[in-house]
Amino acid sequence: MKTTNYYNTFIEVAEDCPVKAAEVPPMRGEKTIANIEFELLIDNPYEFTSDDVLFHVYAAKNRLKTKEFDVEREQFFSKGQACFRASPLTKRYGWGAHFDAEGRMAIYAVESDEYQRFSKDRSLTQMKAVRSKKA
């Protein structure tokens, strides 16, 4: 199985992120990827890995039944998936993502003290979210 998990890592917002302060992804009809990721992470810091979050989004979008999760998860991760650097939270909405030693993650608003602390912590692997536009 392939994985998208990071360990002892901080993902900063993309260089071309359009916001200076983090935003809650707006609801527009059916929940978007950003809505699902945000709800899961804001309410459950350090409970899920990136793989958990990405599969949860896939399961919600495809309306999977709980009994299908094990087989579907294995199939989902049998091919490469975009990592959290490509998340709309880190690219568009101004949220950084911190991953602890066990790979569990939490999100932090770009304007927060925690974000600033993690972005300067040289004991963490520092990464930027993927840019939305080509340079």
CSV table of N, CA, C and O in Angstrom, one decimal:
chain,number,residue,atom,x,y,z
A,1,MET,N,0.8,-1.2,0.0
A,1,MET,CA,0.0,0.0,0.0
A,1,MET,C,0.9,1.3,0.0
A,1,MET,O,1.9,1.3,0.7
A,2,LYS,N,0.5,2.2,-0.8
A,2,LYS,CA,1.1,3.5,-0.8
A,2,LYS,C,0.6,4.4,0.4
A,2,LYS,O,-0.5,4.1,0.9
A,3,THR,N,1.3,5.4,0.8
A,3,THR,CA,0.9,6.2,1.9
A,3,THR,C,1.1,7.7,1.6
A,3,THR,O,2.0,8.0,0.8
A,4,THR,N,0.3,8.5,2.2
A,4,THR,CA,0.5,10.0,2.1
A,4,THR,C,0.9,10.6,3.5
A,4,THR,O,1.0,11.8,3.6
A,5,ASN,N,1.2,9.7,4.5
A,5,ASN,CA,1.5,10.1,5.8
A,5,ASN,C,2.9,10.8,5.9
A,5,ASN,O,3.8,10.5,5.2
A,6,TYR,N,2.9,11.9,6.7
A,6,TYR,CA,4.1,12.6,7.1
A,6,TYR,C,4.4,12.4,8.6
A,6,TYR,O,3.4,12.2,9.3
A,7,TYR,N,5.6,12.5,9.0
A,7,TYR,CA,6.0,12.4,10.4
A,7,TYR,C,6.9,13.6,10.7
A,7,TYR,O,7.8,13.9,10.0
A,8,ASN,N,6.7,14.2,11.9
A,8,ASN,CA,7.5,15.3,12.4
A,8,ASN,C,7.7,16.4,11.2
A,8,ASN,O,8.8,16.7,10.9
A,9,THR,N,6.6,16.8,10.7
A,9,THR,CA,6.6,17.6,9.5
A,9,THR,C,5.6,18.8,9.7
A,9,THR,O,4.5,18.6,10.3
A,10,PHE,N,5.9,19.9,9.1
A,10,PHE,CA,4.9,21.0,9.0
A,10,PHE,C,4.8,21.4,7.6
A,10,PHE,O,5.8,21.7,6.9
A,11,ILE,N,3.5,21.5,7.1
A,11,ILE,CA,3.2,22.0,5.8
A,11,ILE,C,2.7,23.4,5.9
A,11,ILE,O,1.6,23.6,6.5
A,12,GLU,N,3.4,24.3,5.3
A,12,GLU,CA,3.0,25.7,5.3
A,12,GLU,C,2.0,26.0,4.2
A,12,GLU,O,2.0,25.2,3.2
A,13,VAL,N,1.3,27.0,4.3
A,13,VAL,CA,0.4,27.4,3.2
A,13,VAL,C,1.1,27.6,1.9
A,13,VAL,O,2.3,28.0,1.9
A,14,ALA,N,0.5,27.5,0.8
A,14,ALA,CA,1.1,27.7,-0.5
A,14,ALA,C,1.6,29.1,-0.7
A,14,ALA,O,1.0,30.0,-0.1
A,15,GLU,N,2.6,29.3,-1.4
A,15,GLU,CA,3.2,30.7,-1.7
A,15,GLU,C,2.1,31.6,-2.3
A,15,GLU,O,2.1,32.8,-2.1
A,16,ASP,N,1.2,31.0,-3.1
A,16,ASP,CA,0.2,31.8,-3.8
A,16,ASP,C,-1.2,31.7,-3.1
A,16,ASP,O,-2.2,31.9,-3.8
A,17,CYS,N,-1.2,31.3,-1.9
A,17,CYS,CA,-2.4,31.2,-1.1
A,17,CYS,C,-3.1,32.6,-1.1
A,17,CYS,O,-2.4,33.6,-0.8
A,18,PRO,N,-4.3,32.7,-1.5
A,18,PRO,CA,-5.0,34.1,-1.7
A,18,PRO,C,-5.4,34.7,-0.4
A,18,PRO,O,-5.8,35.9,-0.4
A,19,VAL,N,-5.3,34.1,0.8
A,19,VAL,CA,-5.7,34.7,2.0
A,19,VAL,C,-4.6,34.9,3.0
A,19,VAL,O,-3.6,34.2,3.0
A,20,LYS,N,-4.7,36.0,3.8
A,20,LYS,CA,-3.7,36.3,4.8
A,20,LYS,C,-4.1,35.8,6.2
A,20,LYS,O,-3.3,35.7,7.1
A,21,ALA,N,-5.4,35.5,6.4
A,21,ALA,CA,-5.9,34.9,7.6
A,21,ALA,C,-6.7,33.7,7.2
A,21,ALA,O,-7.5,33.7,6.1
A,22,ALA,N,-6.6,32.6,7.9
A,22,ALA,CA,-7.3,31.3,7.6
A,22,ALA,C,-8.8,31.5,7.5
A,22,ALA,O,-9.4,32.3,8.2
A,23,GLU,N,-9.4,30.8,6.6
A,23,GLU,CA,-10.9,30.9,6.4
A,23,GLU,C,-11.5,29.5,6.6
A,23,GLU,O,-10.8,28.5,6.2
A,24,VAL,N,-12.7,29.5,7.1
A,24,VAL,CA,-13.5,28.2,7.1
A,24,VAL,C,-14.0,28.0,5.7
A,24,VAL,O,-14.6,29.0,5.2
A,25,PRO,N,-13.8,26.9,5.1
A,25,PRO,CA,-14.3,26.6,3.8
A,25,PRO,C,-15.8,26.8,3.8
A,25,PRO,O,-16.5,26.2,4.6
A,26,PRO,N,-16.3,27.6,2.9
A,26,PRO,CA,-17.8,27.9,2.8
A,26,PRO,C,-18.6,26.7,2.4
A,26,PRO,O,-18.1,25.9,1.5
A,27,MET,N,-19.8,26.5,2.9
A,27,MET,CA,-20.7,25.4,2.4
A,27,MET,C,-21.4,25.9,1.2
A,27,MET,O,-22.0,27.0,1.3
A,28,ARG,N,-21.4,25.1,0.2
A,28,ARG,CA,-22.2,25.5,-1.0
A,28,ARG,C,-22.8,24.2,-1.5
A,28,ARG,O,-22.3,23.4,-2.3
A,29,GLY,N,-24.0,23.9,-0.9
A,29,GLY,CA,-24.7,22.7,-1.3
A,29,GLY,C,-24.0,21.5,-0.7
A,29,GLY,O,-23.8,21.4,0.5
A,30,GLU,N,-23.6,20.5,-1.5
A,30,GLU,CA,-23.0,19.3,-1.0
A,30,GLU,C,-21.6,19.6,-0.5
A,30,GLU,O,-20.9,20.5,-1.0
A,31,LYS,N,-21.2,18.9,0.6
A,31,LYS,CA,-19.9,19.2,1.2
A,31,LYS,C,-18.7,19.0,0.2
A,31,LYS,O,-18.7,18.0,-0.5
A,32,THR,N,-17.8,19.9,0.2
A,32,THR,CA,-16.6,19.8,-0.6
A,32,THR,C,-15.5,19.0,0.1
A,32,THR,O,-15.6,18.8,1.3
A,33,ILE,N,-14.4,18.8,-0.6
A,33,ILE,CA,-13.3,18.1,0.0
A,33,ILE,C,-12.8,19.0,1.2
A,33,ILE,O,-12.5,18.5,2.3
A,34,ALA,N,-12.7,20.3,1.0
A,34,ALA,CA,-12.2,21.2,2.0
A,34,ALA,C,-13.2,21.2,3.2
A,34,ALA,O,-12.7,21.2,4.4
A,35,ASN,N,-14.5,21.1,3.0
A,35,ASN,CA,-15.4,21.1,4.1
A,35,ASN,C,-15.2,19.8,5.0
A,35,ASN,O,-15.1,19.9,6.2
A,36,ILE,N,-15.1,18.7,4.3
A,36,ILE,CA,-14.9,17.4,5.0
A,36,ILE,C,-13.6,17.4,5.8
A,36,ILE,O,-13.5,17.0,6.9
A,37,GLU,N,-12.5,17.8,5.1
A,37,GLU,CA,-11.2,17.8,5.8
A,37,GLU,C,-11.2,18.7,7.0
A,37,GLU,O,-10.7,18.4,8.1
A,38,PHE,N,-11.8,19.9,6.8
A,38,PHE,CA,-11.8,20.9,7.9
A,38,PHE,C,-12.6,20.4,9.1
A,38,PHE,O,-12.1,20.5,10.2
A,39,GLU,N,-13.8,19.9,8.8
A,39,GLU,CA,-14.6,19.4,9.9
A,39,GLU,C,-13.9,18.3,10.7
A,39,GLU,O,-13.9,18.3,11.9
A,40,LEU,N,-13.3,17.4,10.0
A,40,LEU,CA,-12.6,16.3,10.6
A,40,LEU,C,-11.4,16.7,11.5
A,40,LEU,O,-11.3,16.3,12.6
A,41,LEU,N,-10.6,17.6,10.9
A,41,LEU,CA,-9.4,18.1,11.6
A,41,LEU,C,-9.6,19.1,12.7
A,41,LEU,O,-8.9,19.1,13.7
A,42,ILE,N,-10.5,20.0,12.5
A,42,ILE,CA,-10.7,21.1,13.5
A,42,ILE,C,-11.3,20.5,14.8
A,42,ILE,O,-11.0,21.0,15.9
A,43,ASP,N,-12.1,19.5,14.6
A,43,ASP,CA,-12.7,18.9,15.8
A,43,ASP,C,-11.9,17.8,16.4
A,43,ASP,O,-12.3,17.3,17.5
A,44,ASN,N,-10.9,17.3,15.7
A,44,ASN,CA,-10.2,16.1,16.2
A,44,ASN,C,-8.7,16.2,16.0
A,44,ASN,O,-8.0,15.4,15.3
A,45,PRO,N,-8.0,17.3,16.6
A,45,PRO,CA,-6.6,17.4,16.4
A,45,PRO,C,-5.8,16.2,16.9
A,45,PRO,O,-6.1,15.7,17.9
A,46,TYR,N,-4.9,15.8,16.0
A,46,TYR,CA,-3.9,14.7,16.3
A,46,TYR,C,-4.6,13.4,16.6
A,46,TYR,O,-4.1,12.5,17.3
A,47,GLU,N,-5.8,13.2,16.0
A,47,GLU,CA,-6.5,11.9,16.0
A,47,GLU,C,-6.3,11.1,14.8
A,47,GLU,O,-6.5,9.9,14.8
A,48,PHE,N,-6.0,11.8,13.6
A,48,PHE,CA,-6.0,11.1,12.3
A,48,PHE,C,-4.7,11.4,11.6
A,48,PHE,O,-4.1,12.4,11.8
A,49,THR,N,-4.3,10.4,10.8
A,49,THR,CA,-3.2,10.6,9.9
A,49,THR,C,-3.7,11.2,8.6
A,49,THR,O,-4.9,11.2,8.3
A,50,SER,N,-2.8,11.6,7.7
A,50,SER,CA,-3.2,12.0,6.4
A,50,SER,C,-4.0,11.0,5.6
A,50,SER,O,-5.0,11.2,5.0
A,51,ASP,N,-3.5,9.7,5.7
A,51,ASP,CA,-4.2,8.6,5.0
A,51,ASP,C,-5.6,8.5,5.5
A,51,ASP,O,-6.6,8.3,4.8
A,52,ASP,N,-5.8,8.6,6.9
A,52,ASP,CA,-7.2,8.5,7.4
A,52,ASP,C,-8.1,9.6,6.9
A,52,ASP,O,-9.2,9.4,6.5
A,53,VAL,N,-7.6,10.9,6.8
A,53,VAL,CA,-8.3,12.0,6.4
A,53,VAL,C,-8.7,11.8,4.9
A,53,VAL,O,-9.8,12.0,4.5
A,54,LEU,N,-7.7,11.5,4.1
A,54,LEU,CA,-7.9,11.4,2.6
A,54,LEU,C,-8.9,10.2,2.3
A,54,LEU,O,-9.8,10.4,1.5
A,55,PHE,N,-8.8,9.1,3.1
A,55,PHE,CA,-9.8,8.0,2.8
A,55,PHE,C,-11.2,8.4,3.3
A,55,PHE,O,-12.2,8.1,2.7
A,56,HIS,N,-11.2,9.1,4.4
A,56,HIS,CA,-12.5,9.6,4.9
A,56,HIS,C,-13.2,10.5,3.9
A,56,HIS,O,-14.4,10.3,3.7
A,57,VAL,N,-12.5,11.4,3.3
A,57,VAL,CA,-13.0,12.2,2.2
A,57,VAL,C,-13.5,11.3,1.1
A,57,VAL,O,-14.7,11.5,0.6
A,58,TYR,N,-12.7,10.4,0.6
A,58,TYR,CA,-13.1,9.5,-0.5
A,58,TYR,C,-14.4,8.7,-0.1
A,58,TYR,O,-15.3,8.6,-0.9
A,59,ALA,N,-14.4,8.2,1.1
A,59,ALA,CA,-15.6,7.4,1.6
A,59,ALA,C,-16.8,8.3,1.6
A,59,ALA,O,-17.9,7.9,1.2
A,60,ALA,N,-16.7,9.5,2.1
A,60,ALA,CA,-17.9,10.4,2.2
A,60,ALA,C,-18.3,10.8,0.8
A,60,ALA,O,-19.6,10.8,0.5
A,61,LYS,N,-17.4,11.1,-0.1
A,61,LYS,CA,-17.8,11.5,-1.5
A,61,LYS,C,-18.4,10.4,-2.2
A,61,LYS,O,-19.3,10.6,-3.1
A,62,ASN,N,-18.0,9.2,-1.9
A,62,ASN,CA,-18.5,8.0,-2.7
A,62,ASN,C,-19.6,7.3,-1.9
A,62,ASN,O,-20.0,6.2,-2.3
A,63,ARG,N,-20.0,7.8,-0.7
A,63,ARG,CA,-21.1,7.3,0.1
A,63,ARG,C,-20.9,5.8,0.4
A,63,ARG,O,-21.8,5.0,0.3
A,64,LEU,N,-19.6,5.5,0.8
A,64,LEU,CA,-19.3,4.1,1.2
A,64,LEU,C,-19.9,3.7,2.5
A,64,LEU,O,-20.1,4.5,3.4
A,65,LYS,N,-20.3,2.5,2.6
A,65,LYS,CA,-20.8,1.9,3.9
A,65,LYS,C,-19.6,1.5,4.7
A,65,LYS,O,-18.6,1.1,4.2
A,66,THR,N,-19.7,1.6,6.0
A,66,THR,CA,-18.7,1.2,6.9
A,66,THR,C,-18.1,-0.2,6.7
A,66,THR,O,-16.9,-0.4,6.7
A,67,LYS,N,-19.0,-1.1,6.4
A,67,LYS,CA,-18.5,-2.5,6.1
A,67,LYS,C,-17.6,-2.6,4.9
A,67,LYS,O,-16.9,-3.6,4.8
A,68,GLU,N,-17.7,-1.6,4.0
A,68,GLU,CA,-16.8,-1.6,2.8
A,68,GLU,C,-15.5,-1.0,3.0
A,68,GLU,O,-14.6,-1.1,2.2
A,69,PHE,N,-15.3,-0.4,4.2
A,69,PHE,CA,-14.1,0.4,4.4
A,69,PHE,C,-12.8,-0.3,4.2
A,69,PHE,O,-11.9,0.2,3.6
A,70,ASP,N,-12.6,-1.5,4.8
A,70,ASP,CA,-11.3,-2.2,4.8
A,70,ASP,C,-10.9,-2.5,3.3
A,70,ASP,O,-9.8,-2.2,2.9
A,71,VAL,N,-11.8,-3.1,2.6
A,71,VAL,CA,-11.5,-3.5,1.2
A,71,VAL,C,-11.3,-2.2,0.3
A,71,VAL,O,-10.3,-2.1,-0.4
A,72,GLU,N,-12.2,-1.2,0.5
A,72,GLU,CA,-12.1,0.0,-0.3
A,72,GLU,C,-10.8,0.8,0.1
A,72,GLU,O,-10.2,1.4,-0.8
A,73,ARG,N,-10.4,0.8,1.3
A,73,ARG,CA,-9.2,1.5,1.7
A,73,ARG,C,-8.0,0.9,1.1
A,73,ARG,O,-7.1,1.6,0.6
A,74,GLU,N,-7.9,-0.4,1.1
A,74,GLU,CA,-6.8,-1.1,0.5
A,74,GLU,C,-6.7,-0.8,-1.0
A,74,GLU,O,-5.7,-0.5,-1.5
A,75,GLN,N,-7.9,-0.8,-1.6
A,75,GLN,CA,-7.9,-0.5,-3.1
A,75,GLN,C,-7.6,1.0,-3.3
A,75,GLN,O,-6.8,1.3,-4.3
A,76,PHE,N,-8.1,1.9,-2.5
A,76,PHE,CA,-7.8,3.3,-2.6
A,76,PHE,C,-6.3,3.6,-2.6
A,76,PHE,O,-5.8,4.3,-3.4
A,77,PHE,N,-5.6,3.0,-1.6
A,77,PHE,CA,-4.2,3.2,-1.4
A,77,PHE,C,-3.3,2.3,-2.2
A,77,PHE,O,-2.1,2.3,-2.1
A,78,SER,N,-3.9,1.4,-3.1
A,78,SER,CA,-3.1,0.6,-4.0
A,78,SER,C,-2.4,1.4,-5.1
A,78,SER,O,-1.5,1.0,-5.7
A,79,LYS,N,-3.0,2.6,-5.3
A,79,LYS,CA,-2.3,3.5,-6.3
A,79,LYS,C,-2.0,4.8,-5.6
A,79,LYS,O,-2.6,5.1,-4.5
A,80,GLY,N,-1.1,5.6,-6.1
A,80,GLY,CA,-0.7,6.8,-5.4
A,80,GLY,C,-1.8,7.8,-5.3
A,80,GLY,O,-2.7,7.9,-6.2
A,81,GLN,N,-1.8,8.5,-4.2
A,81,GLN,CA,-2.8,9.6,-4.0
A,81,GLN,C,-2.1,10.9,-3.7
A,81,GLN,O,-1.0,10.9,-3.3
A,82,ALA,N,-2.7,12.0,-4.1
A,82,ALA,CA,-2.1,13.3,-3.8
A,82,ALA,C,-2.0,13.5,-2.3
A,82,ALA,O,-2.9,13.1,-1.5
A,83,CYS,N,-0.9,14.0,-1.8
A,83,CYS,CA,-0.7,14.2,-0.4
A,83,CYS,C,-1.3,15.5,0.1
A,83,CYS,O,-1.9,16.2,-0.7
A,84,PHE,N,-1.2,15.7,1.4
A,84,PHE,CA,-1.9,16.9,2.0
A,84,PHE,C,-1.3,18.2,1.5
A,84,PHE,O,-1.9,19.2,1.7
A,85,ARG,N,-0.2,18.2,0.9
A,85,ARG,CA,0.4,19.4,0.3
A,85,ARG,C,-0.6,20.0,-0.8
A,85,ARG,O,-0.5,21.1,-1.1
A,86,ALA,N,-1.4,19.1,-1.3
A,86,ALA,CA,-2.4,19.5,-2.4
A,86,ALA,C,-3.8,19.8,-1.9
A,86,ALA,O,-4.7,20.0,-2.6
A,87,SER,N,-3.9,19.7,-0.6
A,87,SER,CA,-5.2,20.0,0.0
A,87,SER,C,-5.7,21.4,-0.2
A,87,SER,O,-4.9,22.4,-0.1
A,88,PRO,N,-7.0,21.6,-0.4
A,88,PRO,CA,-7.5,23.0,-0.5
A,88,PRO,C,-7.3,23.8,0.8
A,88,PRO,O,-7.2,25.0,0.8
A,89,LEU,N,-7.2,23.1,1.9
A,89,LEU,CA,-7.0,23.8,3.2
A,89,LEU,C,-5.6,24.5,3.2
A,89,LEU,O,-5.5,25.6,3.6
A,90,THR,N,-4.6,23.8,2.7
A,90,THR,CA,-3.2,24.4,2.6
A,90,THR,C,-3.0,25.3,1.4
A,90,THR,O,-2.1,26.2,1.5
A,91,LYS,N,-3.7,25.0,0.3
A,91,LYS,CA,-3.5,25.8,-0.9
A,91,LYS,C,-4.3,27.1,-1.0
A,91,LYS,O,-3.9,28.1,-1.4
A,92,ARG,N,-5.6,27.0,-0.5
A,92,ARG,CA,-6.5,28.1,-0.7
A,92,ARG,C,-7.1,28.8,0.5
A,92,ARG,O,-7.3,30.0,0.5
A,93,TYR,N,-7.2,28.0,1.6
A,93,TYR,CA,-7.9,28.5,2.8
A,93,TYR,C,-7.0,29.0,4.0
A,93,TYR,O,-7.5,29.4,5.0
A,94,GLY,N,-5.7,28.9,3.8
A,94,GLY,CA,-4.8,29.4,4.9
A,94,GLY,C,-4.6,28.6,6.1
A,94,GLY,O,-4.3,29.1,7.2
A,95,TRP,N,-4.6,27.3,6.0
A,95,TRP,CA,-4.3,26.4,7.1
A,95,TRP,C,-3.0,25.6,6.9
A,95,TRP,O,-2.8,25.0,5.8
A,96,GLY,N,-2.2,25.7,7.9
A,96,GLY,CA,-1.0,24.8,7.9
A,96,GLY,C,-1.3,23.5,8.5
A,96,GLY,O,-2.2,23.4,9.3
A,97,ALA,N,-0.5,22.5,8.2
A,97,ALA,CA,-0.7,21.2,8.8
A,97,ALA,C,0.5,20.7,9.5
A,97,ALA,O,1.6,20.6,8.9
A,98,HIS,N,0.3,20.3,10.8
A,98,HIS,CA,1.4,19.8,11.6
A,98,HIS,C,1.2,18.3,11.8
A,98,HIS,O,0.1,17.8,12.1
A,99,PHE,N,2.3,17.5,11.5
A,99,PHE,CA,2.2,16.0,11.7
A,99,PHE,C,3.2,15.7,12.8
A,99,PHE,O,4.3,16.1,12.8
A,100,ASP,N,2.7,14.9,13.8
A,100,ASP,CA,3.6,14.5,15.0
A,100,ASP,C,4.4,13.3,14.6
A,100,ASP,O,4.4,12.8,13.5
A,101,ALA,N,5.1,12.8,15.6
A,101,ALA,CA,6.0,11.6,15.4
A,101,ALA,C,5.2,10.4,15.0
A,101,ALA,O,5.8,9.5,14.4
A,102,GLU,N,4.0,10.3,15.3
A,102,GLU,CA,3.1,9.1,14.9
A,102,GLU,C,2.4,9.4,13.6
A,102,GLU,O,1.6,8.5,13.2
A,103,GLY,N,2.6,10.5,13.0
A,103,GLY,CA,1.9,10.8,11.8
A,103,GLY,C,0.5,11.4,11.9
A,103,GLY,O,-0.1,11.7,10.9
A,104,ARG,N,0.1,11.6,13.1
A,104,ARG,CA,-1.2,12.2,13.3
A,104,ARG,C,-1.1,13.7,13.1
A,104,ARG,O,-0.1,14.3,13.4
A,105,MET,N,-2.2,14.3,12.6
A,105,MET,CA,-2.1,15.7,12.2
A,105,MET,C,-3.1,16.6,12.8
A,105,MET,O,-4.2,16.2,13.3
A,106,ALA,N,-2.8,17.9,12.8
A,106,ALA,CA,-3.7,19.0,13.2
A,106,ALA,C,-3.5,20.2,12.3
A,106,ALA,O,-2.4,20.3,11.7
A,107,ILE,N,-4.5,21.0,12.2
A,107,ILE,CA,-4.3,22.2,11.3
A,107,ILE,C,-4.3,23.5,12.2
A,107,ILE,O,-4.9,23.5,13.2
A,108,TYR,N,-3.6,24.5,11.6
A,108,TYR,CA,-3.4,25.7,12.3
A,108,TYR,C,-3.5,26.9,11.4
A,108,TYR,O,-3.0,26.9,10.3
A,109,ALA,N,-4.2,27.9,11.8
A,109,ALA,CA,-4.5,29.1,11.0
A,109,ALA,C,-3.2,29.8,10.7
A,109,ALA,O,-2.3,29.9,11.6
A,110,VAL,N,-3.0,30.3,9.5
A,110,VAL,CA,-1.7,30.9,9.1
A,110,VAL,C,-1.4,32.1,10.0
A,110,VAL,O,-0.2,32.4,10.2
A,111,GLU,N,-2.3,32.8,10.6
A,111,GLU,CA,-2.1,34.0,11.4
A,111,GLU,C,-1.9,33.6,12.9
A,111,GLU,O,-1.6,34.5,13.7
A,112,SER,N,-1.9,32.3,13.2
A,112,SER,CA,-1.9,32.0,14.6
A,112,SER,C,-0.4,31.9,15.1
A,112,SER,O,0.5,31.7,14.4
A,113,ASP,N,-0.3,32.0,16.5
A,113,ASP,CA,1.1,31.9,17.1
A,113,ASP,C,1.6,30.4,16.9
A,113,ASP,O,2.8,30.3,16.7
A,114,GLU,N,0.7,29.5,16.9
A,114,GLU,CA,1.2,28.1,16.8
A,114,GLU,C,1.7,27.9,15.4
A,114,GLU,O,2.7,27.2,15.2
A,115,TYR,N,1.0,28.4,14.3
A,115,TYR,CA,1.5,28.3,13.0
A,115,TYR,C,3.0,28.9,12.9
A,115,TYR,O,3.9,28.3,12.3
A,116,GLN,N,3.1,30.1,13.5
A,116,GLN,CA,4.4,30.7,13.4
A,116,GLN,C,5.5,29.9,14.1
A,116,GLN,O,6.6,29.7,13.6
A,117,ARG,N,5.1,29.3,15.3
A,117,ARG,CA,6.1,28.5,16.0
A,117,ARG,C,6.5,27.2,15.2
A,117,ARG,O,7.7,26.9,15.0
A,118,PHE,N,5.5,26.5,14.6
A,118,PHE,CA,5.8,25.3,13.8
A,118,PHE,C,6.6,25.7,12.6
A,118,PHE,O,7.5,25.0,12.2
A,119,SER,N,6.3,26.8,11.9
A,119,SER,CA,7.0,27.2,10.7
A,119,SER,C,8.5,27.6,10.9
A,119,SER,O,9.3,27.5,10.0
A,120,LYS,N,8.8,27.8,12.2
A,120,LYS,CA,10.2,28.2,12.5
A,120,LYS,C,10.9,27.0,13.2
A,120,LYS,O,12.1,27.1,13.5
A,121,ASP,N,10.2,25.9,13.5
A,121,ASP,CA,10.8,24.8,14.2
A,121,ASP,C,11.7,23.9,13.3
A,121,ASP,O,11.2,23.2,12.5
A,122,ARG,N,13.0,24.1,13.4
A,122,ARG,CA,13.9,23.3,12.6
A,122,ARG,C,14.0,21.9,12.9
A,122,ARG,O,14.7,21.1,12.2
A,123,SER,N,13.4,21.4,14.0
A,123,SER,CA,13.4,20.0,14.3
A,123,SER,C,12.3,19.3,13.4
A,123,SER,O,12.3,18.0,13.3
A,124,LEU,N,11.5,20.1,12.8
A,124,LEU,CA,10.4,19.5,11.9
A,124,LEU,C,10.9,19.6,10.4
A,124,LEU,O,11.6,20.6,10.0
A,125,THR,N,10.5,18.7,9.6
A,125,THR,CA,10.7,18.8,8.2
A,125,THR,C,9.7,19.9,7.7
A,125,THR,O,8.5,19.8,8.0
A,126,GLN,N,10.2,20.9,7.0
A,126,GLN,CA,9.4,22.0,6.6
A,126,GLN,C,9.1,21.9,5.1
A,126,GLN,O,10.0,21.6,4.3
A,127,MET,N,7.8,22.0,4.7
A,127,MET,CA,7.3,21.8,3.4
A,127,MET,C,6.3,22.9,3.1
A,127,MET,O,5.7,23.4,4.0
A,128,LYS,N,6.2,23.3,1.8
A,128,LYS,CA,5.2,24.2,1.4
A,128,LYS,C,4.1,23.5,0.7
A,128,LYS,O,4.3,22.5,0.0
A,129,ALA,N,2.9,23.9,0.8
A,129,ALA,CA,1.8,23.4,0.0
A,129,ALA,C,2.0,23.7,-1.5
A,129,ALA,O,2.8,24.6,-1.8
A,130,VAL,N,1.4,22.9,-2.3
A,130,VAL,CA,1.6,23.0,-3.7
A,130,VAL,C,0.9,24.3,-4.2
A,130,VAL,O,-0.2,24.6,-3.8
A,131,ARG,N,1.6,25.0,-5.1
A,131,ARG,CA,1.0,26.2,-5.6
A,131,ARG,C,-0.2,25.9,-6.5
A,131,ARG,O,-0.2,24.9,-7.2
A,132,SER,N,-1.1,26.8,-6.6
A,132,SER,CA,-2.3,26.7,-7.4
A,132,SER,C,-1.9,27.0,-8.9
A,132,SER,O,-2.5,26.4,-9.8
A,133,LYS,N,-1.0,28.0,-9.1
A,133,LYS,CA,-0.7,28.4,-10.4
A,133,LYS,C,0.8,28.1,-10.7
A,133,LYS,O,1.6,28.2,-9.8
A,134,LYS,N,1.1,27.9,-11.9
A,134,LYS,CA,2.5,27.7,-12.3
A,134,LYS,C,3.2,29.0,-12.2
A,134,LYS,O,2.7,30.0,-12.6
A,135,ALA,N,4.5,28.9,-11.8
A,135,ALA,CA,5.3,30.1,-11.7
A,135,ALA,C,5.6,30.7,-13.0
A,135,ALA,O,5.6,30.2,-14.0
